[in-house]
Coordinates of C-alpha atoms in Angstrom, one line a residue:
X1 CA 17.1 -29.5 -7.9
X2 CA 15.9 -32.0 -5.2
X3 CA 19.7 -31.6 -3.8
X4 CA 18.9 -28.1 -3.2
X5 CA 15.4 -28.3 -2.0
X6 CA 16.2 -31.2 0.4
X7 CA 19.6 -28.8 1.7
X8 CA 17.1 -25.6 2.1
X9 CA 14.5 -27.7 4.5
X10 CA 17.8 -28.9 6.1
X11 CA 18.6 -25.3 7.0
X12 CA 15.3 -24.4 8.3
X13 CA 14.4 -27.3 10.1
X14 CA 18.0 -26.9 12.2
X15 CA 17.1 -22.9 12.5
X16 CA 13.3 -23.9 13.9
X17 CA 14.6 -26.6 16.7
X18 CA 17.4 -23.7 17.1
X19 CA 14.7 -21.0 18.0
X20 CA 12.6 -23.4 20.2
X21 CA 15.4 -24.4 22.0
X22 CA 16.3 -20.4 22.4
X23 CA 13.0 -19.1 22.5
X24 CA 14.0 -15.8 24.1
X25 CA 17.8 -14.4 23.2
X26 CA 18.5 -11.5 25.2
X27 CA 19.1 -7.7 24.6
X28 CA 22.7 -8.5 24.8
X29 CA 22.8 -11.1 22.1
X30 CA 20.2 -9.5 19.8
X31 CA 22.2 -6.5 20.2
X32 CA 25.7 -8.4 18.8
X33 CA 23.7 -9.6 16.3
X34 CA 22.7 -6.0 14.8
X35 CA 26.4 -4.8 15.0
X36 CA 27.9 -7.6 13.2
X37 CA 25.2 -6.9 10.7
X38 CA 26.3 -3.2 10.4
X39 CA 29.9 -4.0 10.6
X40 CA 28.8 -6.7 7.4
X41 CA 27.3 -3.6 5.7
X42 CA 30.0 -1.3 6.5
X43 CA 33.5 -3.1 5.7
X44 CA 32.3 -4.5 2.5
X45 CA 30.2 -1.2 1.0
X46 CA 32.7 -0.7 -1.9
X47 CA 32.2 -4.5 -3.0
X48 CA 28.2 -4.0 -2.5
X49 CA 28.3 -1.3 -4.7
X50 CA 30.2 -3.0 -7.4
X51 CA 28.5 -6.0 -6.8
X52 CA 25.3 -4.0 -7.9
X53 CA 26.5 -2.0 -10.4
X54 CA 28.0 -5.1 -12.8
X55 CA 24.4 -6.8 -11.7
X56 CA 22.6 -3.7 -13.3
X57 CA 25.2 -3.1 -16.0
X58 CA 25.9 0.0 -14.4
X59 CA 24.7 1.9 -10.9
X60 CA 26.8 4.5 -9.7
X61 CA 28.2 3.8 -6.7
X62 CA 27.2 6.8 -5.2
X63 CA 23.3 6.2 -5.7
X64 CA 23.9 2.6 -3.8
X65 CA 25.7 4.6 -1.3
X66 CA 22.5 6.9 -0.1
X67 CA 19.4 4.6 -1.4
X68 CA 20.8 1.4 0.4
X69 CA 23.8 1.9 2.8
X70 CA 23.1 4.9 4.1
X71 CA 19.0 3.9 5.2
X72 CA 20.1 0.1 6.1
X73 CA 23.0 1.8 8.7
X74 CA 20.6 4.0 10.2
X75 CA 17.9 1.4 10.5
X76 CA 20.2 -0.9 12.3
X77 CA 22.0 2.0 14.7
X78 CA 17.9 3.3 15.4
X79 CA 16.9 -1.1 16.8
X80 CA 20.7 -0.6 18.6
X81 CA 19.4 2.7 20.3
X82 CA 15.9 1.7 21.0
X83 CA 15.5 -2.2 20.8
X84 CA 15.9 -2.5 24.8
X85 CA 13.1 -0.2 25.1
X86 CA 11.2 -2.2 22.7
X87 CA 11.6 -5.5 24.7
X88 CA 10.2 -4.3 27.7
X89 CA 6.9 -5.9 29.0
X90 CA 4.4 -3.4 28.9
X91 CA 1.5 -2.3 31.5
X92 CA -1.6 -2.3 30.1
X93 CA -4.9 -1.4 32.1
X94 CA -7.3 -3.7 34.0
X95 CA -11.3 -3.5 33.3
X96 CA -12.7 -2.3 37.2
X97 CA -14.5 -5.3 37.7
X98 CA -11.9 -7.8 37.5
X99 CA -9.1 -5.6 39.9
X100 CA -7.2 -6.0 41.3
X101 CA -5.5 -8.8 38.7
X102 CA -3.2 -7.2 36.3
X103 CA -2.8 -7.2 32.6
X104 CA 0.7 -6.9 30.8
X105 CA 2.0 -7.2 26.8
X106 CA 4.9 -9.4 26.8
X107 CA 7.2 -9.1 23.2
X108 CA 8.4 -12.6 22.0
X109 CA 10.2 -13.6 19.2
X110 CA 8.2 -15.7 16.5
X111 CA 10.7 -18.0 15.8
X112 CA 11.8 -17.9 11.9
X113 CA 11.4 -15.4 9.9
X114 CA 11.3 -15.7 6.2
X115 CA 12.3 -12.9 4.1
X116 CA 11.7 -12.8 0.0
X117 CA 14.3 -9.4 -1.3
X118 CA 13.7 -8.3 -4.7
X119 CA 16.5 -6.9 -7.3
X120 CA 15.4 -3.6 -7.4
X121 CA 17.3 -2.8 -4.1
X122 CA 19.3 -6.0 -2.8
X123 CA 20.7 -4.9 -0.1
X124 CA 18.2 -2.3 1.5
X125 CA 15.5 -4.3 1.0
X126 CA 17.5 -7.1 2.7
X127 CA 18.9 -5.5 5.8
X128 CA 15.3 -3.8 6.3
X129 CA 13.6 -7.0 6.9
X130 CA 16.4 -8.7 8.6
X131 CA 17.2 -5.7 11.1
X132 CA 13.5 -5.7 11.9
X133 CA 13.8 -9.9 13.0
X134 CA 16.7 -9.6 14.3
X135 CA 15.6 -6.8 16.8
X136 CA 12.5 -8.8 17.6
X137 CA 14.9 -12.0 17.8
X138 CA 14.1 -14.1 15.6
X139 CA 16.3 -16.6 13.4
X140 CA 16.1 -15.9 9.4
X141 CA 16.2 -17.2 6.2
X142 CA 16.9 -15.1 3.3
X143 CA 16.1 -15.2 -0.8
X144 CA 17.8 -13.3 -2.9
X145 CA 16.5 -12.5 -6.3
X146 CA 18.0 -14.2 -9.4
X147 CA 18.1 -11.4 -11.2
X148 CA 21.3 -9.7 -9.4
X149 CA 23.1 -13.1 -8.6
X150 CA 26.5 -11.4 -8.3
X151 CA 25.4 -9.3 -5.4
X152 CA 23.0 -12.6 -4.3
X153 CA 26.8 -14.7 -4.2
X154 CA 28.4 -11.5 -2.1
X155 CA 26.2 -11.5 0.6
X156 CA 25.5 -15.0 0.8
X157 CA 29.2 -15.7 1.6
X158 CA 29.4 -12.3 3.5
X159 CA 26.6 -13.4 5.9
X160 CA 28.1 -16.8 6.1
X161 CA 31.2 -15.4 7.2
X162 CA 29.6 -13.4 10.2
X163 CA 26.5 -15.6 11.1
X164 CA 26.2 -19.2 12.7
X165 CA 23.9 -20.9 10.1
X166 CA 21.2 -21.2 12.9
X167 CA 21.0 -17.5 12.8
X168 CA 20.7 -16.1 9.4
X169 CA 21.1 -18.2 6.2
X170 CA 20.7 -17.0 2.6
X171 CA 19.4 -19.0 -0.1
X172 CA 19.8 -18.2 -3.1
X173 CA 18.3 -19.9 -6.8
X174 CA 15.7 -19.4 -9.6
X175 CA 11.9 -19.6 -9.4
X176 CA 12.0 -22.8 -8.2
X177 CA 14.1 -22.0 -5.5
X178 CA 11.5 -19.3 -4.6
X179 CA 8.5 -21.3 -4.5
X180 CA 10.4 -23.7 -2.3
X181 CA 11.7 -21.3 -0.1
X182 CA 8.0 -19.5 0.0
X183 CA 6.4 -23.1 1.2
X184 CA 8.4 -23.2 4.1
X185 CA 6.7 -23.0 7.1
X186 CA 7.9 -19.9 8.4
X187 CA 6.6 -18.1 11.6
X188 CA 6.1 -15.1 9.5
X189 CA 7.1 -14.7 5.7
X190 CA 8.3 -11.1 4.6
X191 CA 7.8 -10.6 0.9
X192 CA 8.8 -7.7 -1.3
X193 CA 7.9 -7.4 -4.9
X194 CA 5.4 -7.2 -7.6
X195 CA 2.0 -7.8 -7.0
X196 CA 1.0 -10.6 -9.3
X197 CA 3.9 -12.5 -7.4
X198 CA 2.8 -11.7 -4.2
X199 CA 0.0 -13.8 -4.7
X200 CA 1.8 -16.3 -5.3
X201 CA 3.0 -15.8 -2.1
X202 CA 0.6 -15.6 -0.4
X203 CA -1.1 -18.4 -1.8
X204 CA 1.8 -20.8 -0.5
X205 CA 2.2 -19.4 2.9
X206 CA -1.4 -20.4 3.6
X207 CA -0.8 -23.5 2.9
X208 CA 0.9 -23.4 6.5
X209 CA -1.4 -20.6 7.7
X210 CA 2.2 -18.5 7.7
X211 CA 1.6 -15.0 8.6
X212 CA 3.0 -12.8 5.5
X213 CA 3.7 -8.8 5.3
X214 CA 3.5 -8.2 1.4
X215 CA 5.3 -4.8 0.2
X216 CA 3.7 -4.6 -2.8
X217 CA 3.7 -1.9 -5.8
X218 CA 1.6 0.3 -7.8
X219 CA 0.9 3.1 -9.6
X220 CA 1.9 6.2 -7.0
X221 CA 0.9 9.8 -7.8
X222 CA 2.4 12.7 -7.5
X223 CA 0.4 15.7 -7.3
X224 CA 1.4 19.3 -8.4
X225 CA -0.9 21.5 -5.8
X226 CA -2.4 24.8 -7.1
X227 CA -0.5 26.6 -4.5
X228 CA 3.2 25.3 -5.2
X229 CA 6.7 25.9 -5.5
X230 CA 6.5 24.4 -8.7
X231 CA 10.3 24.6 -10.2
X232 CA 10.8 22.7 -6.8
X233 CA 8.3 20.2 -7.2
X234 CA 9.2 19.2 -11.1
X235 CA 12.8 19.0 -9.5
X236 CA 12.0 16.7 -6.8
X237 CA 9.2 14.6 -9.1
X238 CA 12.2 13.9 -11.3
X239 CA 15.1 13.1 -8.6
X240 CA 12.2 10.7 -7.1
X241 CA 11.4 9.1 -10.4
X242 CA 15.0 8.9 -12.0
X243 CA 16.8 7.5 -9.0
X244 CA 17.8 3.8 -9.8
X245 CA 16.7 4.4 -13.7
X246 CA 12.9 4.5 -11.6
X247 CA 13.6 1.1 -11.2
X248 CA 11.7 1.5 -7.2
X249 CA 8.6 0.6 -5.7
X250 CA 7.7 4.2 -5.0
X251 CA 9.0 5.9 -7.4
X252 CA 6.4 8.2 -8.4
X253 CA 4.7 6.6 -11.2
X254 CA 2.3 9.5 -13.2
X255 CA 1.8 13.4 -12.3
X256 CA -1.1 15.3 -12.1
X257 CA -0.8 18.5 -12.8
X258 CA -3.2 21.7 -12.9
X259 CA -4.5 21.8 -17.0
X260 CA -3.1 25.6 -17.5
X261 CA 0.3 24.4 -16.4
X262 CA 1.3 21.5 -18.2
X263 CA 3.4 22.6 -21.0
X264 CA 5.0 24.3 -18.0
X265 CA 6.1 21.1 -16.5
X266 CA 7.3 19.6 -19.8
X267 CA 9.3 22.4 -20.2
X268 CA 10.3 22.6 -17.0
X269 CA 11.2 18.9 -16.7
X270 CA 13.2 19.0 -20.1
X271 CA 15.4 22.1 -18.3
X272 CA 15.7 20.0 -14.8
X273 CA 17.0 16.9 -16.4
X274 CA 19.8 18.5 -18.5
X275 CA 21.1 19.9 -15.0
X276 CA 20.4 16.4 -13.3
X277 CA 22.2 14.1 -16.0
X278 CA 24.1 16.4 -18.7
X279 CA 25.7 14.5 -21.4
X280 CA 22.7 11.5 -20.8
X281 CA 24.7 9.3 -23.2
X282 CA 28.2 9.2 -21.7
X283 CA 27.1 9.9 -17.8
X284 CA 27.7 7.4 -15.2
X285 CA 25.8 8.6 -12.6
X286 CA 22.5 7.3 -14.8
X287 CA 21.5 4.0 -13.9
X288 CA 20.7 1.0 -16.8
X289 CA 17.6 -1.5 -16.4
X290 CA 18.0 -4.6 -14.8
X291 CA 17.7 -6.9 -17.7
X292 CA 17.1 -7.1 -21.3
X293 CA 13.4 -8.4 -20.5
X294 CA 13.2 -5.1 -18.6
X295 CA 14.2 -3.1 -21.3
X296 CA 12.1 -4.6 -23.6
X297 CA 8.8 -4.4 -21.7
X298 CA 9.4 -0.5 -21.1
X299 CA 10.1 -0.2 -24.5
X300 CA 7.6 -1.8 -25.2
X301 CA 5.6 0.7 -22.9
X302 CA 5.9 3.6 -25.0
X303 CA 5.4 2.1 -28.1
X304 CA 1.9 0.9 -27.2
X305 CA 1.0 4.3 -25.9
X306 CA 2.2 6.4 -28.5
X307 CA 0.4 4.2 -31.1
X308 CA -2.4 4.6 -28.9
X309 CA -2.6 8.8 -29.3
X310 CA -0.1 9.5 -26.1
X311 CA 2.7 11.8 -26.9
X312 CA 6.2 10.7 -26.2
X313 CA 8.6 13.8 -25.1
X314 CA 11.8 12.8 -25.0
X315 CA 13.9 14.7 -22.1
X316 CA 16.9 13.5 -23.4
X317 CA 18.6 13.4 -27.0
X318 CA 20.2 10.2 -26.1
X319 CA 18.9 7.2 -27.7
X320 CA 18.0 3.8 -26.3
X321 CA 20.8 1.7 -25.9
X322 CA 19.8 -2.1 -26.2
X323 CA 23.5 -3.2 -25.5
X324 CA 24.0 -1.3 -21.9
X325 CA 20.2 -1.0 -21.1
X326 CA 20.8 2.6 -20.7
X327 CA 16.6 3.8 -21.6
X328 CA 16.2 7.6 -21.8
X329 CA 13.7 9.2 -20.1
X330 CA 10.4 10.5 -21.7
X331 CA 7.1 12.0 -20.5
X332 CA 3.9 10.5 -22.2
X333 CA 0.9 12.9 -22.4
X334 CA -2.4 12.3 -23.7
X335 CA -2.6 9.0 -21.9
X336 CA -5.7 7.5 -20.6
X337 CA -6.2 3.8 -18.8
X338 CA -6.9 2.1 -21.4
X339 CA -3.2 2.0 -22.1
X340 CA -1.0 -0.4 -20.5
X341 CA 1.2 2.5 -19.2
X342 CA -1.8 3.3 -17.1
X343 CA -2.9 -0.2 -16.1
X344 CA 0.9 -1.7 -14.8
X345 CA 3.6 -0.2 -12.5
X346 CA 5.6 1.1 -14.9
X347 CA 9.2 0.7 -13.0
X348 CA 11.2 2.8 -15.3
X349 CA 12.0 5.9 -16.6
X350 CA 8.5 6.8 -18.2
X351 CA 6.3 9.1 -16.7
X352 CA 2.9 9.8 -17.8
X353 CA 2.0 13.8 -16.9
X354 CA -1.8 13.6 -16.4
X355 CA -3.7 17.4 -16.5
X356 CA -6.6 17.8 -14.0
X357 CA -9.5 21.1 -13.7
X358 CA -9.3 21.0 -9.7
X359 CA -8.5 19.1 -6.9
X360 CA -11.7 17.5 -6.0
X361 CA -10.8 16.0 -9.5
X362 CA -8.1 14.8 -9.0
X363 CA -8.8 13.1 -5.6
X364 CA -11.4 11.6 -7.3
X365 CA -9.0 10.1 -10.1
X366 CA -7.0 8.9 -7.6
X367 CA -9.8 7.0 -5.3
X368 CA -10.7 5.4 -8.5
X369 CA -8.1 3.4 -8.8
X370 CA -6.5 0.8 -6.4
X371 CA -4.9 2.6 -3.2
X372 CA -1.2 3.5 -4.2
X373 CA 2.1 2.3 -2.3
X374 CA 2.7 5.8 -1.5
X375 CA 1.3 9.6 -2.4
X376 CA 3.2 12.6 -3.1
X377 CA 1.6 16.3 -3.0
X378 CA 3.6 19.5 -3.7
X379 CA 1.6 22.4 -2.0
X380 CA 1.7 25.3 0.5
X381 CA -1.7 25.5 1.2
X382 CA -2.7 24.3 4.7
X383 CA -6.4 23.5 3.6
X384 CA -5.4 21.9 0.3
X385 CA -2.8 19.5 2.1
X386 CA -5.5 18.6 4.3
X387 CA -8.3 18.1 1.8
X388 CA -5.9 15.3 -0.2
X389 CA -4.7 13.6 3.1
X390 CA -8.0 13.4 4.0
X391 CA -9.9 12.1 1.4
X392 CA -7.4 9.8 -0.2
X393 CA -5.6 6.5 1.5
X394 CA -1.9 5.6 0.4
X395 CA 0.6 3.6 1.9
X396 CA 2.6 6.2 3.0
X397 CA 3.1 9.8 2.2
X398 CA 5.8 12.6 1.7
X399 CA 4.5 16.4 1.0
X400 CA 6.8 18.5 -0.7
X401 CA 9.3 15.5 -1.7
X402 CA 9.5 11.9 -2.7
X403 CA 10.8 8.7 -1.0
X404 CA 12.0 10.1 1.9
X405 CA 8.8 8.6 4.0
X406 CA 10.5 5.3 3.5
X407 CA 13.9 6.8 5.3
X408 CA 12.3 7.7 8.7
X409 CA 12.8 4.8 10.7
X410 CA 9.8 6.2 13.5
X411 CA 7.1 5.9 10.7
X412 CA 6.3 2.6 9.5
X413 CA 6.2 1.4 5.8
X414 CA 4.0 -1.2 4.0
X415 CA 1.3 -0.6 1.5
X416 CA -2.4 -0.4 1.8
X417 CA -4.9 -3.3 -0.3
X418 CA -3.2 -3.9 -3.5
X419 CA -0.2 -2.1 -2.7
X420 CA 0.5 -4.5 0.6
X421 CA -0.2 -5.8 3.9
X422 CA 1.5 -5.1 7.0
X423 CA 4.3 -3.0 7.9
X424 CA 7.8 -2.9 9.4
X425 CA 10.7 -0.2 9.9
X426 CA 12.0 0.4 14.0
X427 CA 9.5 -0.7 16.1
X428 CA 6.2 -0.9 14.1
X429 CA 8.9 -4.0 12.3
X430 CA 9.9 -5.1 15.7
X431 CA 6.1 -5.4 16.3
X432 CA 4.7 -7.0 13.1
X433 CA 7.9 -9.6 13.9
X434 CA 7.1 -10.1 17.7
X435 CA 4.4 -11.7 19.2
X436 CA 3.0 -9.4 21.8
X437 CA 1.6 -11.9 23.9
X438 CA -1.1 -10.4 25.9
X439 CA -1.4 -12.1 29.5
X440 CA -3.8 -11.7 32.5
X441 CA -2.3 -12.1 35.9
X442 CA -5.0 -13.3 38.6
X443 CA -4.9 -11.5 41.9
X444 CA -5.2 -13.8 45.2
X445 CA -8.1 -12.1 46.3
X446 CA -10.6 -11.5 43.7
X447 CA -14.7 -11.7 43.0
X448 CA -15.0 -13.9 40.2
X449 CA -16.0 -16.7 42.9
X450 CA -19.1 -15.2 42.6
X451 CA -19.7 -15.6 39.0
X452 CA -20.4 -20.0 38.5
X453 CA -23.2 -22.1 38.9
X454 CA -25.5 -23.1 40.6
X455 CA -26.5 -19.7 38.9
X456 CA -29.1 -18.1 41.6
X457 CA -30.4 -15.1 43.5
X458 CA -26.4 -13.7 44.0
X459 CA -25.1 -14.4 40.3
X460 CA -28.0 -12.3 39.2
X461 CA -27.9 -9.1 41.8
X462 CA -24.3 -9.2 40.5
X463 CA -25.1 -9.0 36.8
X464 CA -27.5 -6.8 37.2
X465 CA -24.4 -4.2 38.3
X466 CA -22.3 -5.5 35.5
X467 CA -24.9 -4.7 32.2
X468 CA -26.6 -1.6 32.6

């Protein structure tokens, strides 16, 4: 263990006299950068994917295909289109009484960027980060999670393959490992995971006063309007939740729903998943949990609430399997937050269904909880929409869908108080990984001369025009 902790500071301290040394890399190498990262991504999908899939147990191919190629592609080909742009100094304005001087924002790279991926999403949630740094030009330092060390291996040797060791390196190890890697002294540390870790986190990084962007979790709602398509809505609440066995920081983790229309969601929800994932117990395209832990704890889930008076609807007649991890989806009503259903991110296939009298209720369930990662709302009406945006705050938000917030590389993502700190995606990442250094440029002439002791007669005529 000292072998590995000694060869990780080894790595960093090379990257850090690398990035002084280079503090500014130019478009055209930042640029080469990002393609042989795409090119990485590209040429070696088919071994990501299987990679993945034997870390899970089984994740169709497909589903690593459009949740982690096809956003971590587009995110680097959006910094390839616009990351010039982004390095331009900009012009910002002068206060009148110090003109004619000038005042600029100048983008510089931090340094070293540390970046913490979790399993859920190995690669996305990898190339996210490191397209962000790399744009901004910095040097980084990866950790993979533990739990999906076959992928971990892949792109440790794939990166090694395409990257000088001063300009991405990934570690990869147990908890230990993580805690080392998190004391680094990083110019900024980028952390995705659970909450109670990112603490953790957070706690080491101040040890150096590292700045961290935490992309935490939570419990996000999805709301179904009064004013909905609502066949539509139960559809796209279930593609949301059931995409990567739910097994995603946004998944949409309970529904309210109006109280006349419940049973119409169960049943509605039972019919949609039949035509989503027929034949549950022979059909690949579902994904199994991560680990037997996993499995356990969500098992475990259920049990509590149902001995607590929630009722379990199974939308499946597939059983648990313990041996593949493969955990059938159910609905819990009757829940309330006293359960631990209630109280945790649930990151699986369990989703309580909530009933609510009218909106102004449930906006008011919602703000009474800690502010969720993101916030879904199925509705037509213009008034209701703006009612709930209003007068609830979320990390991000998609109306009439899920996820696909996270996929628009113009908005930025990152969660708000428990759910995260900071942001990144296209340039709000090349921004929370840049310094913007703000600098004031003294003109040759200028009338500050007449503002330093001795302070007499002309100092105060000329305050007397500045405060009034």
């Amino acid at each position: 263990m000292l072998n590995a902790m000694l060869k990780i500071q080894a790595v960093f301290d090379a990257m850090h006299v690398a990035s002084r040394q280079t503090p500014m890399p130019d478009w055209p190498t930042r640029a080469d950068r990002l393609r042989r990262l795409r090119a990485l991504v590209m040429n070696n999908r088919t071994d990501i994917a299987a990679a993945i899939s034997a870390d899970f147990g089984n994740r169709p191919q497909q589903e690593t295909e459009l949740a982690e190629v096809f956003p971590s592609v587009e995110g680097i080909a959006h910094a390839l289109r616009h990351g010039k742009r982004w390095m331009r100094v900009r012009r910002r304005s002068t206060g009148l009484w110090f003109k004619p001087a000038a005042s600029k924002l100048m983008p510089q790279p931090l340094g070293v960027v540390g970046i913490v991926v979790p399993w859920n999403y190995p690669l996305m949630l990898a190339i996210g980060p490191l397209t962000a740094a790399l744009a901004a030009g910095n040097r980084v330092m990866l950790k993979q999670s533990e739990y999906t060390p076959r992928f971990a291996d892949l792109f440790a040797r794939l990166i090694a393959a395409n990257f000088a060791a001063d300009e991405i390196a990934v570690v990869n190890g147990d908890a230990e490992v993580a805690r080392a890697f998190s004391n680094l002294p990083f110019d900024h540390l980028l952390f995705t995971g659970s909450t109670a870790v990112g603490r953790h986190v957070m706690r080491a990084a101040s040890e150096h006063l590292t700045p961290v962007t935490l992309e935490l979790g939570g419990k996000s709602p999805a709301i179904i309007g009064p004013d909905c398509d609502f066949d539509k809505a139960v559809e796209r609440i279930l593609v949301g939740k059931l995409l990567n066995a739910g097994q995603t920081c946004i998944a949409p983790d309970y529904v309210l729903v109006p109280e006349d229309q419940l049973q119409r969601f169960i049943d509605t929800a039972i019919r949609v998943f039949g035509t989503l994932y027929p034949n549950l117990a022979s059909n690949a395209d579902y994904t199994s949990i991560v680990s037997s832990q996993h499995f356990a704890r969500l098992q475990s889930l259920i049990d509590e609430a149902g001995q607590r008076g929630a009722q379990v609807i199974a939308l499946s007649d597939a059983a648990p399997d313990v041996a593949s991890r493969s955990l059938p989806p159910v609905l819990l009503t009757r829940v309330n937050d006293d359960m631990r259903v209630m109280q945790e991110e649930i990151f699986g296939p369990i989703l309580p269904v909530m009933p609510y009298g009218s909106l102004e209720q449930a906006i008011a369930y919602i703000n009474s909880h800690p502010r969720p990662l993101a916030l879904y709302l199925f509705e037509k009406n213009h008034a209701n929409i703006n009612r709930m945006m209003t007068n609830t705050v979320a990390g991000g938000v998609s109306i009439n869908d899920t996820l696909l917030h996270i996929a628009q590389d113009d908005l930025p993502f990152g969660g708000v108080g428990a759910s995260g700190m900071g942001a990144y995606h296209g340039e709000y990442g090349f921004q929370t990984l840049s310094k913007m250094k703000p600098i004031f440029h003294q003109s040759a002439i200028n009338g500050l001369s007449l503002f330093k002791p001795p302070y007499g007669r002309t100092f105060k005529m000329m305050m007397r025009l500045l405060v009034r």
